[in-house]
Coordinates of C-alpha atoms in Angstrom, one line a residue:
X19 CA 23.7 -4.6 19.6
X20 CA 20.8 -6.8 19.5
X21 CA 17.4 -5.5 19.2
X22 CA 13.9 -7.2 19.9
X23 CA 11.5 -7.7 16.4
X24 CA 9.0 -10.6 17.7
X25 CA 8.6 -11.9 13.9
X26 CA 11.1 -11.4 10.9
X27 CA 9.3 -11.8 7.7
X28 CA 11.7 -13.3 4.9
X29 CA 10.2 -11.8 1.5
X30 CA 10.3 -14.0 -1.2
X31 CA 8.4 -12.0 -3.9
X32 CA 4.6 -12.3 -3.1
X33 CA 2.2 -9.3 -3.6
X34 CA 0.6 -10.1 -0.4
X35 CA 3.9 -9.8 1.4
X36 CA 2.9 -7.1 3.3
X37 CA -0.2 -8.7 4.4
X38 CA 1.6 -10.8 6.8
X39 CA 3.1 -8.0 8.6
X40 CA -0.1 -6.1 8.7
X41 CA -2.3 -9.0 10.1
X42 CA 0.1 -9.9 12.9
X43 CA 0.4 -6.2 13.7
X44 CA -3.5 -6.0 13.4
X45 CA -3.2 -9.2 16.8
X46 CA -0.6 -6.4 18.8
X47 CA 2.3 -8.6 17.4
X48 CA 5.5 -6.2 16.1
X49 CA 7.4 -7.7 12.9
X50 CA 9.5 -6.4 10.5
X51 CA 9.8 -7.2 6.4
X52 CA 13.2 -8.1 5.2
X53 CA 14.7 -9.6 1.9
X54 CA 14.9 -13.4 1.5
X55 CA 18.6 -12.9 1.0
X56 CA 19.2 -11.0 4.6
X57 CA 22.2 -11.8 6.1
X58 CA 22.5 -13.9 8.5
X59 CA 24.3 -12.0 11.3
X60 CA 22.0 -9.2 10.4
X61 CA 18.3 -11.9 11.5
X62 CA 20.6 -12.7 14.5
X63 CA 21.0 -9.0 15.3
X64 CA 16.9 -8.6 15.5
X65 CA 16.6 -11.1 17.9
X66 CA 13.6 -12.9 16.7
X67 CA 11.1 -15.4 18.6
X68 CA 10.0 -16.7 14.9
X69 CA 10.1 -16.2 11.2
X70 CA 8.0 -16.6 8.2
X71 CA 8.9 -17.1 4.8
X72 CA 5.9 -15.1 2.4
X73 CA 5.1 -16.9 -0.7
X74 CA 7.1 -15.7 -4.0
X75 CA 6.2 -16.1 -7.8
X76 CA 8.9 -18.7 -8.3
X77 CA 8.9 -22.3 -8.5
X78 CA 11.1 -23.8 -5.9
X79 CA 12.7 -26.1 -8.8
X80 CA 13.4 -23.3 -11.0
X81 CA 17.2 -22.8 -11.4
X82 CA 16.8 -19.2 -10.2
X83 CA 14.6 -19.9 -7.2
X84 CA 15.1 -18.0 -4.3
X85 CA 17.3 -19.4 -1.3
X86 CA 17.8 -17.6 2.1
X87 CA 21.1 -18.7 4.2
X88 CA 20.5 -22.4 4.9
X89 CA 21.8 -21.3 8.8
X90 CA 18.5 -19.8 9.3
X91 CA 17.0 -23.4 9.7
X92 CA 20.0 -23.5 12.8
X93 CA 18.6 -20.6 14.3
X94 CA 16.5 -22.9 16.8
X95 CA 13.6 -20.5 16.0
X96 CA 9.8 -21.3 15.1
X97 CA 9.3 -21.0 11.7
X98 CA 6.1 -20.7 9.3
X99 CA 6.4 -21.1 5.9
X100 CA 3.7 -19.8 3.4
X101 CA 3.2 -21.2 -0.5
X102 CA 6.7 -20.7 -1.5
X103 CA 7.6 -20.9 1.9
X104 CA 6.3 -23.9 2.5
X105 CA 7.4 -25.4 -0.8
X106 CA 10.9 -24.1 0.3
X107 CA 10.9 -25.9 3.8
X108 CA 10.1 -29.5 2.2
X109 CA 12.4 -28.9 -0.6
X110 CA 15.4 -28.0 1.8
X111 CA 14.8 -30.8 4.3
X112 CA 14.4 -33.8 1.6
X113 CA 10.7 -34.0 0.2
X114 CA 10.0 -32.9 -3.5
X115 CA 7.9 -30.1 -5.3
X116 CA 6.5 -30.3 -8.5
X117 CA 4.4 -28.8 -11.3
X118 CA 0.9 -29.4 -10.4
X119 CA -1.5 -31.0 -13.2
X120 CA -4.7 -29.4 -11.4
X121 CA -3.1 -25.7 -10.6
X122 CA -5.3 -23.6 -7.6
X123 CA -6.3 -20.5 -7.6
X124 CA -9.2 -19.2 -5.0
X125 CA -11.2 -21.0 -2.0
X126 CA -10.9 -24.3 -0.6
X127 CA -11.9 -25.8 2.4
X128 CA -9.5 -26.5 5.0
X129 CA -9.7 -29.6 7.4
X130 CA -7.2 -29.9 10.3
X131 CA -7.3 -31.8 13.4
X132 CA -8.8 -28.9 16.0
X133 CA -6.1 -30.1 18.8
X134 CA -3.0 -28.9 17.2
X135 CA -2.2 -25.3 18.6
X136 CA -1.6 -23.4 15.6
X137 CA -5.4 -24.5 14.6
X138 CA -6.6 -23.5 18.1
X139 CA -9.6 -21.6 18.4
X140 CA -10.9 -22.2 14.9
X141 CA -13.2 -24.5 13.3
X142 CA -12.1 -27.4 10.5
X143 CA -13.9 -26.4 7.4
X144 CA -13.0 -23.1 7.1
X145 CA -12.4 -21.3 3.9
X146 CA -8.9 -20.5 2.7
X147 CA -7.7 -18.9 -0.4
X148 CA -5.1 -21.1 -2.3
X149 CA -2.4 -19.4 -4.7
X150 CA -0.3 -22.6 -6.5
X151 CA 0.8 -24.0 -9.2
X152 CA 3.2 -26.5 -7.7
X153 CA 2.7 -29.2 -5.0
X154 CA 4.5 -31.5 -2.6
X155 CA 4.9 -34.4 -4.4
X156 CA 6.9 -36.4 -1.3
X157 CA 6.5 -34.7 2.3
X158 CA 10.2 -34.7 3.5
X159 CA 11.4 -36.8 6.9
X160 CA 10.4 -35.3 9.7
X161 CA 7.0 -33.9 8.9
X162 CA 3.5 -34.6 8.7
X163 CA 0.1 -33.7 7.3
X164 CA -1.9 -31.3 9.6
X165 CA -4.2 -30.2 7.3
X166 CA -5.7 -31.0 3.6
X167 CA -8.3 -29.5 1.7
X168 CA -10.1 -31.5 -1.9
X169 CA -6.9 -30.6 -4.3
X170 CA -4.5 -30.0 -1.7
X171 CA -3.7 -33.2 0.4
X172 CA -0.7 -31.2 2.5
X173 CA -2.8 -28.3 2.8
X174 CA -0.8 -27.6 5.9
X175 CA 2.4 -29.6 7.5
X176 CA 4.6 -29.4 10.3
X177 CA 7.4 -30.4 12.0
X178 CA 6.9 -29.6 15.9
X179 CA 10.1 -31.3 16.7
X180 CA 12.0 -28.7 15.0
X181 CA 8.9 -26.0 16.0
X182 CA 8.2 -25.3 12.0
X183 CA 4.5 -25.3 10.1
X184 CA 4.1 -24.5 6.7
X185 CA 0.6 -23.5 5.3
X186 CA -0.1 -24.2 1.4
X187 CA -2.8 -21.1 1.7
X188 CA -2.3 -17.5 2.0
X189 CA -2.9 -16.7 5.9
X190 CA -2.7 -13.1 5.1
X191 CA -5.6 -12.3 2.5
X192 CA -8.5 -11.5 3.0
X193 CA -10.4 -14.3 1.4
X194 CA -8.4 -17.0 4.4
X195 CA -11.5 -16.1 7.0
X196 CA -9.5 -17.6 9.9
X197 CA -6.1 -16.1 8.3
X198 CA -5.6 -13.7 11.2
X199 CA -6.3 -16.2 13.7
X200 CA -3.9 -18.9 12.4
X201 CA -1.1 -16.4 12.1
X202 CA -2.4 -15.2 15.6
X203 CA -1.8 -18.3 17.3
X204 CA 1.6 -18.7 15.2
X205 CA 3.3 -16.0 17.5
X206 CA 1.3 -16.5 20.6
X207 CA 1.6 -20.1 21.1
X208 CA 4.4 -21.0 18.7
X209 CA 7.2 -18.2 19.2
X210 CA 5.6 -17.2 22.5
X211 CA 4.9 -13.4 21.2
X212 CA 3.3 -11.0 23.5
X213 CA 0.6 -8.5 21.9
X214 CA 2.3 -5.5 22.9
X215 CA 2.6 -3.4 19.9
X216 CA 0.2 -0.6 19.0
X217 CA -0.2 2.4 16.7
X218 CA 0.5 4.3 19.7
X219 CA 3.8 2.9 20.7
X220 CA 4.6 3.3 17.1
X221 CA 4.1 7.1 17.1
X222 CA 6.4 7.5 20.3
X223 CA 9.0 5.0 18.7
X224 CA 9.2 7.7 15.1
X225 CA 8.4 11.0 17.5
X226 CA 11.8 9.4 19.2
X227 CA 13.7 8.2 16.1
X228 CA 12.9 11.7 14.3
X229 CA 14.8 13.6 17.2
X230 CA 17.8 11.9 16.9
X231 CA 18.2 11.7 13.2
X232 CA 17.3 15.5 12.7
X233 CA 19.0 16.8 16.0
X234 CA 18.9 20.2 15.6
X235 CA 18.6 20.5 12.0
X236 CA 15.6 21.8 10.0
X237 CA 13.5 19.2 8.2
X238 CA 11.3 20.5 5.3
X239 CA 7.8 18.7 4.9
X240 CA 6.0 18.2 1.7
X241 CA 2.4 18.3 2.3
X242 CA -1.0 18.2 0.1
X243 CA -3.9 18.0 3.0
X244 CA -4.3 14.8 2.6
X245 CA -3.7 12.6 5.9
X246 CA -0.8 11.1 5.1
X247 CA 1.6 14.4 5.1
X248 CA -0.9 15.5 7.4
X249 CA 0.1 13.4 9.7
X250 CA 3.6 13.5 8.5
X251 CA 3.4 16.8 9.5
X252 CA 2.3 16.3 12.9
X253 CA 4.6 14.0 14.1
X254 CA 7.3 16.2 13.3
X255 CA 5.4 18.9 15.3
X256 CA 5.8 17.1 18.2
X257 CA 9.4 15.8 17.6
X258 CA 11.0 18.9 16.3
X259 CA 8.9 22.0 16.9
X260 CA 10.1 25.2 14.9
X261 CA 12.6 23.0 13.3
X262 CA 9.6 22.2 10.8
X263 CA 9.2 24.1 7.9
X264 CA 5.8 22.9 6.0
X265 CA 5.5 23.7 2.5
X266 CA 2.2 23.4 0.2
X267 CA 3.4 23.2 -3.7
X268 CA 0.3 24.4 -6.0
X269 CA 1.6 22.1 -9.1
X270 CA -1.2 23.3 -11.1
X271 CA -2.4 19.4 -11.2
X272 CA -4.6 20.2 -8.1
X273 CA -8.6 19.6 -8.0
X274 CA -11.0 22.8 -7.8
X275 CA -10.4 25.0 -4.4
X276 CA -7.3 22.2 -3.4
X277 CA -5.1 24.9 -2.5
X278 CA -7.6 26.9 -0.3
X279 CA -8.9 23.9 1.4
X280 CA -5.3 23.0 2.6
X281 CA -4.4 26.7 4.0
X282 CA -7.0 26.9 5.7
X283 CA -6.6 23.0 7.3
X284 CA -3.2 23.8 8.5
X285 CA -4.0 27.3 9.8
X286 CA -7.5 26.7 11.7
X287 CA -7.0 22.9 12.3
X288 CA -3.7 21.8 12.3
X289 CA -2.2 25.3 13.6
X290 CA 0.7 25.2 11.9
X291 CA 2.4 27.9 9.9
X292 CA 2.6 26.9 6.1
X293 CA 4.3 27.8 3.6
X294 CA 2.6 27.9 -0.1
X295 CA 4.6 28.3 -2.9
X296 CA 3.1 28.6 -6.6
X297 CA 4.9 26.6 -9.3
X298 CA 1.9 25.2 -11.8
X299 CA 3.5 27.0 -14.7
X300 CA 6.4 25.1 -14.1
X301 CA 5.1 22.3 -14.0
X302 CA 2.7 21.9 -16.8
X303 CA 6.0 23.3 -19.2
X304 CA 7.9 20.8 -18.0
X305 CA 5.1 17.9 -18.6
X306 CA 3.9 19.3 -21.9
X307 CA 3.4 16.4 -25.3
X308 CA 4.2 14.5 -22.0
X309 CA 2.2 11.2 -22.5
X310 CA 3.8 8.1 -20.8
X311 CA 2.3 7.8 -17.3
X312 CA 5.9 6.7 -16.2
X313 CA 7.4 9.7 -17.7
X314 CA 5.1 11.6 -16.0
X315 CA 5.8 11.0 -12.6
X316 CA 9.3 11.1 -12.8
X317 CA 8.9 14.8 -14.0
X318 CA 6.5 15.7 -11.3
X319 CA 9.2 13.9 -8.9
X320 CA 11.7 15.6 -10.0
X321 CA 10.1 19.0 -10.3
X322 CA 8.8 18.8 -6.8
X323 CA 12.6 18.3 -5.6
X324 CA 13.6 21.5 -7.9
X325 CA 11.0 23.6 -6.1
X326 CA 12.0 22.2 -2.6
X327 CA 15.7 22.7 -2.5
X328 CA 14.5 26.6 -4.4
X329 CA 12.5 27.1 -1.5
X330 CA 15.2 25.3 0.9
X331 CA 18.0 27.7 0.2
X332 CA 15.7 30.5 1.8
X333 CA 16.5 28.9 5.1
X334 CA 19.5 27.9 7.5
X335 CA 20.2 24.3 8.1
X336 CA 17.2 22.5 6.3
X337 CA 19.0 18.9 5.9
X338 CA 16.0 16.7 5.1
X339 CA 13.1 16.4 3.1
X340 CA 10.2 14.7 4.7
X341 CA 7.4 12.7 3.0
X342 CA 4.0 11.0 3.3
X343 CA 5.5 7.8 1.7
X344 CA 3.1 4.6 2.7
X345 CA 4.2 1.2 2.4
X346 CA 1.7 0.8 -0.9
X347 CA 3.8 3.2 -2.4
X348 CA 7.0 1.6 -2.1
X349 CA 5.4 -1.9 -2.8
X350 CA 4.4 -0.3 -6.2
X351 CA 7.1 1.6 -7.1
X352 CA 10.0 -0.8 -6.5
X353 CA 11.2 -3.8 -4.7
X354 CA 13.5 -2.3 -1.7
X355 CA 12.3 -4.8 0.3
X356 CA 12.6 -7.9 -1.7
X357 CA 12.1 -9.4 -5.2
X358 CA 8.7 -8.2 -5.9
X359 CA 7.8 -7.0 -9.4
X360 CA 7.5 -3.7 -10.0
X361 CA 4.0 -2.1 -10.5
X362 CA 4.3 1.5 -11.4
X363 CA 6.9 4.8 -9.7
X364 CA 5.2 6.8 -7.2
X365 CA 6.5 10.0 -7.8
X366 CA 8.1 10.1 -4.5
X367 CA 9.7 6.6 -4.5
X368 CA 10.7 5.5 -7.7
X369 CA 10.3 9.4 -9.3
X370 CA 13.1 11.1 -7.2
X371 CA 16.5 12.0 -9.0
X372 CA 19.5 10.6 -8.3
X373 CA 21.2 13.9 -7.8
X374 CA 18.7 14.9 -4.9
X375 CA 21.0 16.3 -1.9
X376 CA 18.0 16.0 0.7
X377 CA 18.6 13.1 3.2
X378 CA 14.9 12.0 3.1
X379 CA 12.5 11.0 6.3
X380 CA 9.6 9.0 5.6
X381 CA 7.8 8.1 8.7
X382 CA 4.9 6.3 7.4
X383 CA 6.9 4.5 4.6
X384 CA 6.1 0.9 7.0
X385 CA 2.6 1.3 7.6
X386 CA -0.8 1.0 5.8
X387 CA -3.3 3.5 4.7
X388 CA -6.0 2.3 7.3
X389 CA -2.9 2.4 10.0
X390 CA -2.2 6.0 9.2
X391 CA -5.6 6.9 9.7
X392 CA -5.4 5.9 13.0
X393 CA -2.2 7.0 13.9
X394 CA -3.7 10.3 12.9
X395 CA -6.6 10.1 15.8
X396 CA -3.4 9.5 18.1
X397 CA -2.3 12.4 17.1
X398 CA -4.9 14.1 17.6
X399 CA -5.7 14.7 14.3
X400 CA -9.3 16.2 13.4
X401 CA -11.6 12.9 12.1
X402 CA -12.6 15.3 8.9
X403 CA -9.1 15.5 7.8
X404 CA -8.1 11.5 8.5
X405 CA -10.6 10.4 6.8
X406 CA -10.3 11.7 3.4
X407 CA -10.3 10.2 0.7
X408 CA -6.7 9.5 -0.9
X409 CA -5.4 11.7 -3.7
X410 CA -2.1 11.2 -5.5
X411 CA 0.6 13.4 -5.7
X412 CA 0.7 13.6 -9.2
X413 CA -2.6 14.7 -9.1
X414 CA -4.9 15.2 -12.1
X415 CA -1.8 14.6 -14.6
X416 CA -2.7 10.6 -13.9
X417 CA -6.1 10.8 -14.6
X418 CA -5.5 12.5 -17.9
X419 CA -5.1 10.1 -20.7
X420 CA -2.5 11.5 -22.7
X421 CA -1.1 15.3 -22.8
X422 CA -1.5 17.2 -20.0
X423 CA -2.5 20.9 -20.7
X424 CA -4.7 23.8 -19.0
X425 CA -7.9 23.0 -20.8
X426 CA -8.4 19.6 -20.0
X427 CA -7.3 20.2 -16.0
X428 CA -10.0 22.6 -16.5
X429 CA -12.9 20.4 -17.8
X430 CA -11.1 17.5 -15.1
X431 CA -11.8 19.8 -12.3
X432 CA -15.1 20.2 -13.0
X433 CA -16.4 16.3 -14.0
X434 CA -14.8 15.7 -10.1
X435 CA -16.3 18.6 -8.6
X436 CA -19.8 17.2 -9.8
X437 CA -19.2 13.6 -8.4
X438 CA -17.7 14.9 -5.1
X439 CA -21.0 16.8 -4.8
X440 CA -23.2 14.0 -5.3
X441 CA -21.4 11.7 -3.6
X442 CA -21.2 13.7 -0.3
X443 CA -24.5 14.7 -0.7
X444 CA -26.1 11.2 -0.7
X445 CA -23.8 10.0 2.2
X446 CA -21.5 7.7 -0.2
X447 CA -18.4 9.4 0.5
X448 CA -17.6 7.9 3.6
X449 CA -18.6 4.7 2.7
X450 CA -15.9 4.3 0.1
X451 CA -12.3 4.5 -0.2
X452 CA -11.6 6.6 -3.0
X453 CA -13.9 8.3 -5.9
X454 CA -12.4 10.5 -8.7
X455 CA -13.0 11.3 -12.4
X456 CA -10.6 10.7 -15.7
X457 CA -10.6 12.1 -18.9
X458 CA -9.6 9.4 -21.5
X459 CA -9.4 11.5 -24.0
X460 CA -11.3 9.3 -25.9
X461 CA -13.9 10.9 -28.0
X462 CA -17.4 9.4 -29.5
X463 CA -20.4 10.2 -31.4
X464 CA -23.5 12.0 -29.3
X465 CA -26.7 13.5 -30.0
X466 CA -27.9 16.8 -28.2
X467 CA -30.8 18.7 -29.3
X468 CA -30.6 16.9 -32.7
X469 CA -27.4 18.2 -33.4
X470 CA -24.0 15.6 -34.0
X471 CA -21.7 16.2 -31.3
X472 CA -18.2 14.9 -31.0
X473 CA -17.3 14.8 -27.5
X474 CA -15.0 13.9 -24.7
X475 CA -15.8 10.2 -22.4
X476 CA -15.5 10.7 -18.9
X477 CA -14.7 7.9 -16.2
X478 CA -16.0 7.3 -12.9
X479 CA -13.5 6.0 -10.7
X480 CA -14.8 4.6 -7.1
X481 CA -13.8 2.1 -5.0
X482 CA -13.3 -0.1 -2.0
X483 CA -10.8 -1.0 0.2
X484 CA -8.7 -1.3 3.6
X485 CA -5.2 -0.7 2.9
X486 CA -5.3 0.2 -0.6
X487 CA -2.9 -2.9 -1.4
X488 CA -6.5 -4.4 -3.2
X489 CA -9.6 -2.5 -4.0
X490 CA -13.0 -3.4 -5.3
X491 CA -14.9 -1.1 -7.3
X492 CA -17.9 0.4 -5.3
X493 CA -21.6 -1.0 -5.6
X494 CA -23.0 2.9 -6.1
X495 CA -27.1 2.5 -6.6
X496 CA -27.6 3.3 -10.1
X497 CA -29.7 6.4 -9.2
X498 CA -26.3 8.6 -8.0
X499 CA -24.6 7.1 -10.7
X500 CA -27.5 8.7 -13.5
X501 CA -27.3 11.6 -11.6
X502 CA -23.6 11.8 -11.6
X503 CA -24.0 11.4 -15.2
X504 CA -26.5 13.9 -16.5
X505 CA -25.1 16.8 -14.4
X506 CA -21.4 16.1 -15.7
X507 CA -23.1 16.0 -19.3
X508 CA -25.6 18.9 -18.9
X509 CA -22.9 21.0 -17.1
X510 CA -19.4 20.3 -18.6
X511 CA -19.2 21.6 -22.2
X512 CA -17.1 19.1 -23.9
X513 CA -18.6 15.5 -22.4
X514 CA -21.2 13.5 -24.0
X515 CA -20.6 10.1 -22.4
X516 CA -19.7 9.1 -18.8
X517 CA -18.9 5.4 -17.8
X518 CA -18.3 3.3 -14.4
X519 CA -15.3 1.8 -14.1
X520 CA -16.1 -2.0 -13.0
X521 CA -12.5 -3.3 -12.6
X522 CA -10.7 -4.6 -9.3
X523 CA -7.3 -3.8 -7.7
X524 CA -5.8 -6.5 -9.0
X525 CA -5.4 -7.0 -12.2
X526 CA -6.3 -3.2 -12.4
X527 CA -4.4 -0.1 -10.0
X528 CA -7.1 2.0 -8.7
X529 CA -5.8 4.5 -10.6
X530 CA -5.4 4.8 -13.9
X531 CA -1.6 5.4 -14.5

């Protein structure tokens, strides 16, 4: 049975993958991510109006480059291809790719000729953000220049007999200021893509897919109060009713009055019954002289399954666990979608046991932090509760350096109480993305009231960003910061130096393990 996805996105390996979809479903365009090695029958079966191959890691030369079925250039479809992509396209159709001697990283200038439609509505001169160490050393038969910038002199190429471009920039980032536009006018004029799609035809399409898959089973819902299983939580409201069974895990790992704050969300706010269900003992014996941050979150994975299929058996016909996974956490976690490299588990991707029995739902695991959010307003979600910050399931065991015991969650708890304070009282909070504290457990030489101390560094953690997929850290005047400071120092016993994290998502995560 064929369906309709507008734009299949062949992944090649690229960090910035993700990007692609996100941007085209930013223009109302509907795609879906699939591996570069997707079966043939399986594309047919989507019933595309144009493809994109993402850029990768590898060189196209390599001996272990990444090919997808050769029919797919048969297909009669448009297709874009990006970096790799491109590099792919001219390889397959006769040209040659190799090594650079002047690699590029960062802006360029891009000049086109404004009359070709994929350009259309944009101006030649534009910055783009290049990503290469390889170039087109001979453009294969067939295709010509469309674009060049200084170091790139096929910047872009196409071949409109066959209807396929190729851009040696990355569309998709941020950096590419006429990114959204390019790939815009790819599906609109190219594939001949309609901008139907929306978040809220994407919550009737999971409302829809939910009752189907669940029937009348019960589904039981891990949730924290943050939006994500918040609105996890809610679209299962409206699919499945009293077939929800909520449940609140106090892991001990939670930030000062957590647990209160989320009772008292789901029973003013939300109104829905919740379950809470105390198990910090269990966890911090289960992740004690634990100190590899990997380690970690496969323990807090599998310790929040224990405690769900405990509290499971207490009810007839729960069948499925469901999730606030996001599409950031899978990227991270492990390549299900493609041959990305692995960044670090998320507790509930790549830190689930094998010997689970839950069938798992995971609604959100497509979409986009900033996508959630406003999924959540269609949902009628309160704005208070979409728009908090982000906070890890893990919690404060990956913002401790090291062992994680009942003393330092206690002096952790209080550091990020002070900064919360300061930064919601200066108006800072909802400018920024995320804002926490870490211990590093790092300890230095102080002076208070001419005495030697011996004390504990503390982090400040705040940042910037969209989707979460890259961050920058936040430009706080230095006035909170020193205030931030000399409160954590002056009322935390144990602290005698606080720091600002300065780093950017990438190379750095935002947090710290």
């Amino acid at each position: 049975m064929k369906t309709n996805i507008p734009i299949i996105v062949l992944d090649f390996g690229s960090q910035y993958t993700q990007l692609i979809a996100r941007k085209l479903r930013d223009s109302g365009v509907y795609c879906e991510i699939v591996p570069f090695c997707e079966n043939i029958e399986e594309i047919k079966k989507k019933n595309p109006q144009g493809i994109i191959f993402s850029g990768g890691p590898a060189s196209v030369y390599a001996k272990d480059a990444y090919h997808p079925d050769c029919e797919i250039y048969n297909l009669g479809i448009p297709i874009l291809g990006i970096c790799y992509g491109m590099q792919l396209i001219n390889q397959h159709f006769g040209g040659s790719v190799v090594l650079s001697d002047h690699q590029e990283y960062g802006k360029a200038k891009l000049n086109f000729k404004n009359n070709h439609k994929i350009f259309k509505n944009t101006q030649c001169g534009q910055t783009v953000w290049m990503s290469h160490g390889d170039k087109i050393e001979k453009l294969a038969d067939g295709f010509k220049k469309i674009g060049f910038s200084d170091n790139s002199p096929y910047a872009a190429i196409a071949n409109e007999k066959r209807d396929i471009y190729a851009f040696q920039f990355h569309p998709e980032v941020y950096h590419t200021q006429v990114g959204t536009k390019l790939l815009k006018n790819f599906a609109k004029y190219i594939c001949k893509c309609e901008s139907t799609w929306n978040i809220g035809s994407f919550a009737k399409k999971k409302i829809e897919e939910i009752r189907l898959q669940v029937k009348d089973k019960k589904v039981l819902c891990g949730v924290s109060g943050g939006v994500d299983s918040s609105v996890v939580a809610s679209l299962l409201n409206e699919a499945i009713g009293d077939n929800l069974i909520a449940v609140f895990v106090d892991n001990g790992l939670l930030r000062a009055r957590e647990r209160e704050q989320v009772e008292a969300i789901f029973k003013t706010k939300l109104k829905l019954n919740l379950i809470v269900v105390d198990a910090s003992k269990e966890f911090l014996k289960n992740l004690k002289n634990i100190t590899d941050p990997e380690q970690k979150r496969k323990i807090i994975g599998e310790t929040f399954v224990k405690v769900f299929e405990k509290e499971a058996k207490k009810h007839d016909g729960i069948e499925f666990l469901a999730q606030g996974t996001l599409y950031t956490d899978v990227i991270e976690s492990i390549s299900v979608k493609g041959p990305s490299k692995t960044i670090k588990s998320h507790h509930n991707v790549g830190g689930l046991p094998d010997w689970m029995t839950f069938k798992l739902i995971e609604p959100l695991n497509g979409i986009f932090k900033d996508e959630v959010r406003k999924l959540g307003l269609e949902l009628g979600l309160p704005r208070d509760i979409v728009a908090r910050h982000p906070f890890p399931g893990p919690g404060l065991a990956i913002r401790i350096m090291g062992d994680v015991n009942s003393a330092d969650l206690d002096l952790l708890r209080k550091t990020d109480t002070i900064m919360l304070e300061e930064l919601h009282a200066t108006g800072y909070y909802s400018k920024t993305w995320q804002a926490f504290t870490v211990l590093l457990n790092v300890k230095s030489v102080g002076v208070m009231g001419d005495n030697r101390t011996y004390e504990n560094t503390i982090c400040i953690r705040i940042v910037e960003a969209t989707d979460g997929m890259t961050a920058t850290f936040a430009y706080i005047p230095h006035n909170i910061l020193e205030n931030m400071s000399r409160r954590i120092i002056n009322e935390v016993d144990g602290v005698n130096r606080v720091v600002y994290d300065i780093s950017t998502k990438p190379p750095a995560t935002i947090e710290w393990e």
